[in-house]
Amino acid sequence: LLARTAVQSGKFDLAIEQYQQILSASPNSLQADLDLGNVFQLKRDYPSAVSCFQKGIALAPNAATPWALLGGVLSESGRKAEALENFRHALKLEPGNSTILNDVAYLIADTGGDLDEALNLAQKARQADADQPDYLDTLGWIYCKKRLNDSALQIYRNLTGKYPDKAIFHYHFAMALSQQGDTAAARAELKTALSKKITDEVRRSIETALAK
């Protein structure tokens, strides 16, 4: 409870200390190990997070969650090809998991993979929850990659209106606007995205897009 409260308060070092105490007493506690990895990820200590999630896989190799968590931290740290491999493995373990379906679809699109496969997976995820914003974002990103700009723009106008603080939505909206030829609006969306809370990877992508 102290560790979880510390995380909610942004006191990551205290949370890490508490989870490490739990693990010193119960080294094979999968939940404590995964929780510790999540805190390291929040702190952007990606190597430590990877280590925790790899340990989680060793403790429960047939559970999808550790594989998906490892995929998430690898993606956030820029290791997207490795991330996709882990997400695909997690999906084999839980084929109907909508979150993992969405993660695989997004990474396929983001790494230049088969967009038809990505679209199929994204649509399956949306069947589980049609209004989940991250699922809509993935669908819009796939449309953007397929140069179906009108469909992408419709999704991102909706998302940025409902969730103005989500930097990634503004970034993707900007990419769709740029493809449509609306450079001024695209630049404005990129600048808005930079003013929000973002990961280092997304910041680099936005800065590269602005430079172009």
mmCIF file of C-alpha atoms in Angstrom:
data_model
loop_
_atom_site.group_PDB
_atom_site.id
_atom_site.type_symbol
_atom_site.label_atom_id
_atom_site.label_comp_id
_atom_site.label_asym_id
_atom_site.label_seq_id
_atom_site.Cartn_x
_atom_site.Cartn_y
_atom_site.Cartn_z
ATOM 1 C CA LEU A 1 0.000 0.000 0.000
ATOM 2 C CA LEU A 2 2.845 2.377 0.800
ATOM 3 C CA ALA A 3 4.481 1.620 -2.555
ATOM 4 C CA ARG A 4 1.257 2.218 -4.479
ATOM 5 C CA THR A 5 0.594 5.442 -2.620
ATOM 6 C CA ALA A 6 4.143 6.579 -3.353
ATOM 7 C CA VAL A 7 3.626 5.910 -7.073
ATOM 8 C CA GLN A 8 0.421 7.949 -7.070
ATOM 9 C CA SER A 9 2.325 10.780 -5.370
ATOM 10 C CA GLY A 10 5.182 10.614 -7.881
ATOM 11 C CA LYS A 11 7.658 9.429 -5.225
ATOM 12 C CA PHE A 12 9.163 6.718 -7.382
ATOM 13 C CA ASP A 13 12.299 6.108 -5.322
ATOM 14 C CA LEU A 14 10.218 5.386 -2.239
ATOM 15 C CA ALA A 15 8.006 3.019 -4.240
ATOM 16 C CA ILE A 16 11.054 1.206 -5.611
ATOM 17 C CA GLU A 17 12.443 0.802 -2.100
ATOM 18 C CA GLN A 18 9.172 -0.717 -0.865
ATOM 19 C CA TYR A 19 8.818 -3.150 -3.776
ATOM 20 C CA GLN A 20 12.432 -4.215 -3.359
ATOM 21 C CA GLN A 21 11.729 -4.961 0.307
ATOM 22 C CA ILE A 22 8.752 -7.105 -0.722
ATOM 23 C CA LEU A 23 10.907 -8.977 -3.225
ATOM 24 C CA SER A 24 13.684 -9.525 -0.710
ATOM 25 C CA ALA A 25 11.131 -11.349 1.446
ATOM 26 C CA SER A 26 9.282 -13.031 -1.463
ATOM 27 C CA PRO A 27 11.693 -13.260 -4.435
ATOM 28 C CA ASN A 28 9.165 -15.112 -6.596
ATOM 29 C CA SER A 29 6.324 -12.622 -6.189
ATOM 30 C CA LEU A 30 5.264 -12.012 -9.794
ATOM 31 C CA GLN A 31 2.978 -9.096 -8.951
ATOM 32 C CA ALA A 32 5.632 -7.253 -6.931
ATOM 33 C CA ASP A 33 8.164 -7.833 -9.709
ATOM 34 C CA LEU A 34 5.830 -6.425 -12.382
ATOM 35 C CA ASP A 35 4.841 -3.501 -10.160
ATOM 36 C CA LEU A 36 8.518 -2.699 -9.641
ATOM 37 C CA GLY A 37 9.084 -2.809 -13.399
ATOM 38 C CA ASN A 38 6.201 -0.397 -13.909
ATOM 39 C CA VAL A 39 7.766 2.074 -11.478
ATOM 40 C CA PHE A 40 11.129 1.860 -13.227
ATOM 41 C CA GLN A 41 9.328 2.534 -16.519
ATOM 42 C CA LEU A 42 7.571 5.572 -15.044
ATOM 43 C CA LYS A 43 10.989 6.781 -13.886
ATOM 44 C CA ARG A 44 12.300 6.129 -17.439
ATOM 45 C CA ASP A 45 14.890 3.707 -16.102
ATOM 46 C CA TYR A 46 14.259 1.424 -19.053
ATOM 47 C CA PRO A 47 17.078 -1.122 -18.489
ATOM 48 C CA SER A 48 15.841 -1.817 -14.954
ATOM 49 C CA ALA A 49 12.239 -2.108 -16.170
ATOM 50 C CA VAL A 50 13.293 -4.543 -18.895
ATOM 51 C CA SER A 51 15.136 -6.629 -16.313
ATOM 52 C CA CYS A 52 12.040 -6.816 -14.086
ATOM 53 C CA PHE A 53 9.741 -7.841 -16.916
ATOM 54 C CA GLN A 54 12.212 -10.450 -18.155
ATOM 55 C CA LYS A 55 12.250 -11.892 -14.649
ATOM 56 C CA GLY A 56 8.455 -11.877 -14.735
ATOM 57 C CA ILE A 57 8.537 -13.899 -17.960
ATOM 58 C CA ALA A 58 10.882 -16.392 -16.325
ATOM 59 C CA LEU A 59 8.472 -16.699 -13.371
ATOM 60 C CA ALA A 60 5.357 -17.078 -15.545
ATOM 61 C CA PRO A 61 6.316 -17.883 -19.167
ATOM 62 C CA ASN A 62 2.737 -18.779 -20.139
ATOM 63 C CA ALA A 63 1.213 -15.538 -18.841
ATOM 64 C CA ALA A 64 0.605 -12.823 -21.436
ATOM 65 C CA THR A 65 1.016 -9.851 -19.089
ATOM 66 C CA PRO A 66 4.817 -9.984 -18.555
ATOM 67 C CA TRP A 67 5.381 -10.356 -22.318
ATOM 68 C CA ALA A 68 3.083 -7.399 -23.032
ATOM 69 C CA LEU A 69 4.709 -5.238 -20.363
ATOM 70 C CA LEU A 70 8.137 -6.010 -21.787
ATOM 71 C CA GLY A 71 6.823 -5.073 -25.213
ATOM 72 C CA GLY A 72 5.551 -1.778 -23.854
ATOM 73 C CA VAL A 73 8.817 -0.692 -22.267
ATOM 74 C CA LEU A 74 10.831 -1.773 -25.318
ATOM 75 C CA SER A 75 8.527 0.267 -27.544
ATOM 76 C CA GLU A 76 8.759 3.319 -25.290
ATOM 77 C CA SER A 77 12.555 3.099 -25.315
ATOM 78 C CA GLY A 78 12.660 2.943 -29.127
ATOM 79 C CA ARG A 79 13.289 -0.804 -29.551
ATOM 80 C CA LYS A 80 10.176 -1.315 -31.627
ATOM 81 C CA ALA A 81 11.116 -4.430 -33.581
ATOM 82 C CA GLU A 82 11.838 -6.261 -30.317
ATOM 83 C CA ALA A 83 8.680 -4.820 -28.808
ATOM 84 C CA LEU A 84 6.573 -6.186 -31.648
ATOM 85 C CA GLU A 85 8.033 -9.669 -31.178
ATOM 86 C CA ASN A 86 7.047 -9.632 -27.503
ATOM 87 C CA PHE A 87 3.569 -8.296 -28.194
ATOM 88 C CA ARG A 88 3.031 -10.989 -30.832
ATOM 89 C CA HIS A 89 4.033 -13.650 -28.311
ATOM 90 C CA ALA A 90 1.643 -12.166 -25.745
ATOM 91 C CA LEU A 91 -1.130 -12.249 -28.354
ATOM 92 C CA LYS A 92 -0.518 -15.960 -28.972
ATOM 93 C CA LEU A 93 -1.046 -16.529 -25.253
ATOM 94 C CA GLU A 94 -4.199 -14.366 -25.139
ATOM 95 C CA PRO A 95 -5.624 -14.097 -28.688
ATOM 96 C CA GLY A 96 -8.728 -12.222 -27.567
ATOM 97 C CA ASN A 97 -6.991 -9.573 -25.453
ATOM 98 C CA SER A 98 -8.108 -6.275 -27.006
ATOM 99 C CA THR A 99 -5.277 -4.234 -25.481
ATOM 100 C CA ILE A 100 -2.645 -6.556 -26.922
ATOM 101 C CA LEU A 101 -4.478 -6.678 -30.273
ATOM 102 C CA ASN A 102 -4.287 -2.892 -30.354
ATOM 103 C CA ASP A 103 -0.613 -2.809 -29.356
ATOM 104 C CA VAL A 104 0.334 -5.252 -32.113
ATOM 105 C CA ALA A 105 -1.718 -3.328 -34.684
ATOM 106 C CA TYR A 106 -0.124 -0.015 -33.708
ATOM 107 C CA LEU A 107 3.436 -1.324 -33.852
ATOM 108 C CA ILE A 108 2.872 -3.026 -37.211
ATOM 109 C CA ALA A 109 1.724 0.315 -38.620
ATOM 110 C CA ASP A 110 4.453 2.270 -36.871
ATOM 111 C CA THR A 111 7.261 0.029 -38.135
ATOM 112 C CA GLY A 112 6.208 -0.155 -41.775
ATOM 113 C CA GLY A 113 4.578 -3.577 -41.587
ATOM 114 C CA ASP A 114 1.536 -5.037 -43.324
ATOM 115 C CA LEU A 115 -1.123 -2.347 -42.977
ATOM 116 C CA ASP A 116 -3.947 -4.708 -43.910
ATOM 117 C CA GLU A 117 -2.941 -7.012 -41.050
ATOM 118 C CA ALA A 118 -2.727 -4.001 -38.734
ATOM 119 C CA LEU A 119 -6.182 -2.819 -39.800
ATOM 120 C CA ASN A 120 -7.684 -6.247 -39.185
ATOM 121 C CA LEU A 121 -6.215 -6.432 -35.680
ATOM 122 C CA ALA A 122 -7.249 -2.856 -34.855
ATOM 123 C CA GLN A 123 -10.816 -3.560 -35.915
ATOM 124 C CA LYS A 124 -10.889 -6.649 -33.683
ATOM 125 C CA ALA A 125 -9.732 -4.515 -30.761
ATOM 126 C CA ARG A 126 -12.444 -1.945 -31.455
ATOM 127 C CA GLN A 127 -15.108 -4.642 -31.474
ATOM 128 C CA ALA A 128 -14.340 -5.085 -27.776
ATOM 129 C CA ASP A 129 -14.541 -1.362 -26.989
ATOM 130 C CA ALA A 130 -15.495 0.962 -29.827
ATOM 131 C CA ASP A 131 -14.984 4.147 -27.800
ATOM 132 C CA GLN A 132 -11.566 3.371 -26.291
ATOM 133 C CA PRO A 133 -9.479 6.395 -27.390
ATOM 134 C CA ASP A 134 -6.207 4.499 -27.826
ATOM 135 C CA TYR A 135 -7.942 2.024 -30.132
ATOM 136 C CA LEU A 136 -9.318 4.899 -32.191
ATOM 137 C CA ASP A 137 -5.853 6.425 -32.302
ATOM 138 C CA THR A 138 -4.418 3.190 -33.689
ATOM 139 C CA LEU A 139 -7.137 3.020 -36.319
ATOM 140 C CA GLY A 140 -6.485 6.632 -37.292
ATOM 141 C CA TRP A 141 -2.733 6.008 -37.491
ATOM 142 C CA ILE A 142 -3.309 3.049 -39.802
ATOM 143 C CA TYR A 143 -5.564 5.205 -41.990
ATOM 144 C CA CYS A 144 -2.829 7.839 -42.046
ATOM 145 C CA LYS A 145 -0.232 5.272 -43.096
ATOM 146 C CA LYS A 146 -2.605 4.009 -45.816
ATOM 147 C CA ARG A 147 -3.080 7.654 -46.904
ATOM 148 C CA LEU A 148 -6.791 7.534 -46.201
ATOM 149 C CA ASN A 149 -6.488 11.093 -44.968
ATOM 150 C CA ASP A 150 -10.176 11.991 -44.717
ATOM 151 C CA SER A 151 -10.842 9.025 -42.417
ATOM 152 C CA ALA A 152 -7.749 9.776 -40.340
ATOM 153 C CA LEU A 153 -8.598 13.459 -39.986
ATOM 154 C CA GLN A 154 -12.132 12.695 -38.866
ATOM 155 C CA ILE A 155 -10.807 10.468 -36.073
ATOM 156 C CA TYR A 156 -8.141 12.943 -34.928
ATOM 157 C CA ARG A 157 -10.429 15.960 -34.904
ATOM 158 C CA ASN A 158 -12.624 13.958 -32.558
ATOM 159 C CA LEU A 159 -9.768 12.688 -30.378
ATOM 160 C CA THR A 160 -7.946 16.003 -29.976
ATOM 161 C CA GLY A 161 -11.242 17.676 -29.119
ATOM 162 C CA LYS A 162 -12.116 15.135 -26.435
ATOM 163 C CA TYR A 163 -8.579 14.567 -25.122
ATOM 164 C CA PRO A 164 -6.670 17.835 -25.626
ATOM 165 C CA ASP A 165 -3.840 16.844 -23.277
ATOM 166 C CA LYS A 166 -2.842 13.677 -25.179
ATOM 167 C CA ALA A 167 0.275 14.689 -27.097
ATOM 168 C CA ILE A 168 0.309 11.599 -29.306
ATOM 169 C CA PHE A 169 -3.139 12.452 -30.692
ATOM 170 C CA HIS A 170 -1.940 15.934 -31.693
ATOM 171 C CA TYR A 171 1.185 14.435 -33.284
ATOM 172 C CA HIS A 172 -0.792 11.945 -35.348
ATOM 173 C CA PHE A 173 -3.307 14.657 -36.284
ATOM 174 C CA ALA A 174 -0.385 16.759 -37.507
ATOM 175 C CA MET A 175 0.909 13.937 -39.698
ATOM 176 C CA ALA A 176 -2.500 13.500 -41.313
ATOM 177 C CA LEU A 177 -2.794 17.273 -41.856
ATOM 178 C CA SER A 178 0.678 17.350 -43.401
ATOM 179 C CA GLN A 179 -0.236 14.597 -45.859
ATOM 180 C CA GLN A 180 -3.358 16.601 -46.735
ATOM 181 C CA GLY A 181 -1.112 19.571 -47.542
ATOM 182 C CA ASP A 182 -2.197 21.763 -44.609
ATOM 183 C CA THR A 183 1.300 22.592 -43.381
ATOM 184 C CA ALA A 184 0.322 25.509 -41.142
ATOM 185 C CA ALA A 185 -2.262 23.491 -39.222
ATOM 186 C CA ALA A 186 0.156 20.565 -38.968
ATOM 187 C CA ARG A 187 2.838 22.805 -37.480
ATOM 188 C CA ALA A 188 0.353 24.185 -34.945
ATOM 189 C CA GLU A 189 -0.630 20.672 -33.854
ATOM 190 C CA LEU A 190 3.024 19.685 -33.454
ATOM 191 C CA LYS A 191 3.705 22.712 -31.278
ATOM 192 C CA THR A 192 0.651 21.872 -29.191
ATOM 193 C CA ALA A 193 1.933 18.305 -28.790
ATOM 194 C CA LEU A 194 5.305 19.569 -27.563
ATOM 195 C CA SER A 195 3.589 21.548 -24.811
ATOM 196 C CA LYS A 196 2.080 18.372 -23.334
ATOM 197 C CA LYS A 197 3.558 15.610 -21.196
ATOM 198 C CA ILE A 198 5.315 13.231 -23.611
ATOM 199 C CA THR A 199 7.883 10.451 -23.710
ATOM 200 C CA ASP A 200 11.375 11.096 -25.059
ATOM 201 C CA GLU A 201 10.607 8.968 -28.103
ATOM 202 C CA VAL A 202 7.486 10.957 -29.046
ATOM 203 C CA ARG A 203 9.332 14.223 -28.446
ATOM 204 C CA ARG A 204 12.039 13.163 -30.904
ATOM 205 C CA SER A 205 9.414 12.241 -33.495
ATOM 206 C CA ILE A 206 7.667 15.599 -33.089
ATOM 207 C CA GLU A 207 10.909 17.563 -33.323
ATOM 208 C CA THR A 208 11.893 15.651 -36.470
ATOM 209 C CA ALA A 209 8.496 16.365 -38.017
ATOM 210 C CA LEU A 210 8.753 20.081 -37.138
ATOM 211 C CA ALA A 211 12.197 20.263 -38.740
ATOM 212 C CA LYS A 212 10.748 18.894 -41.955
#
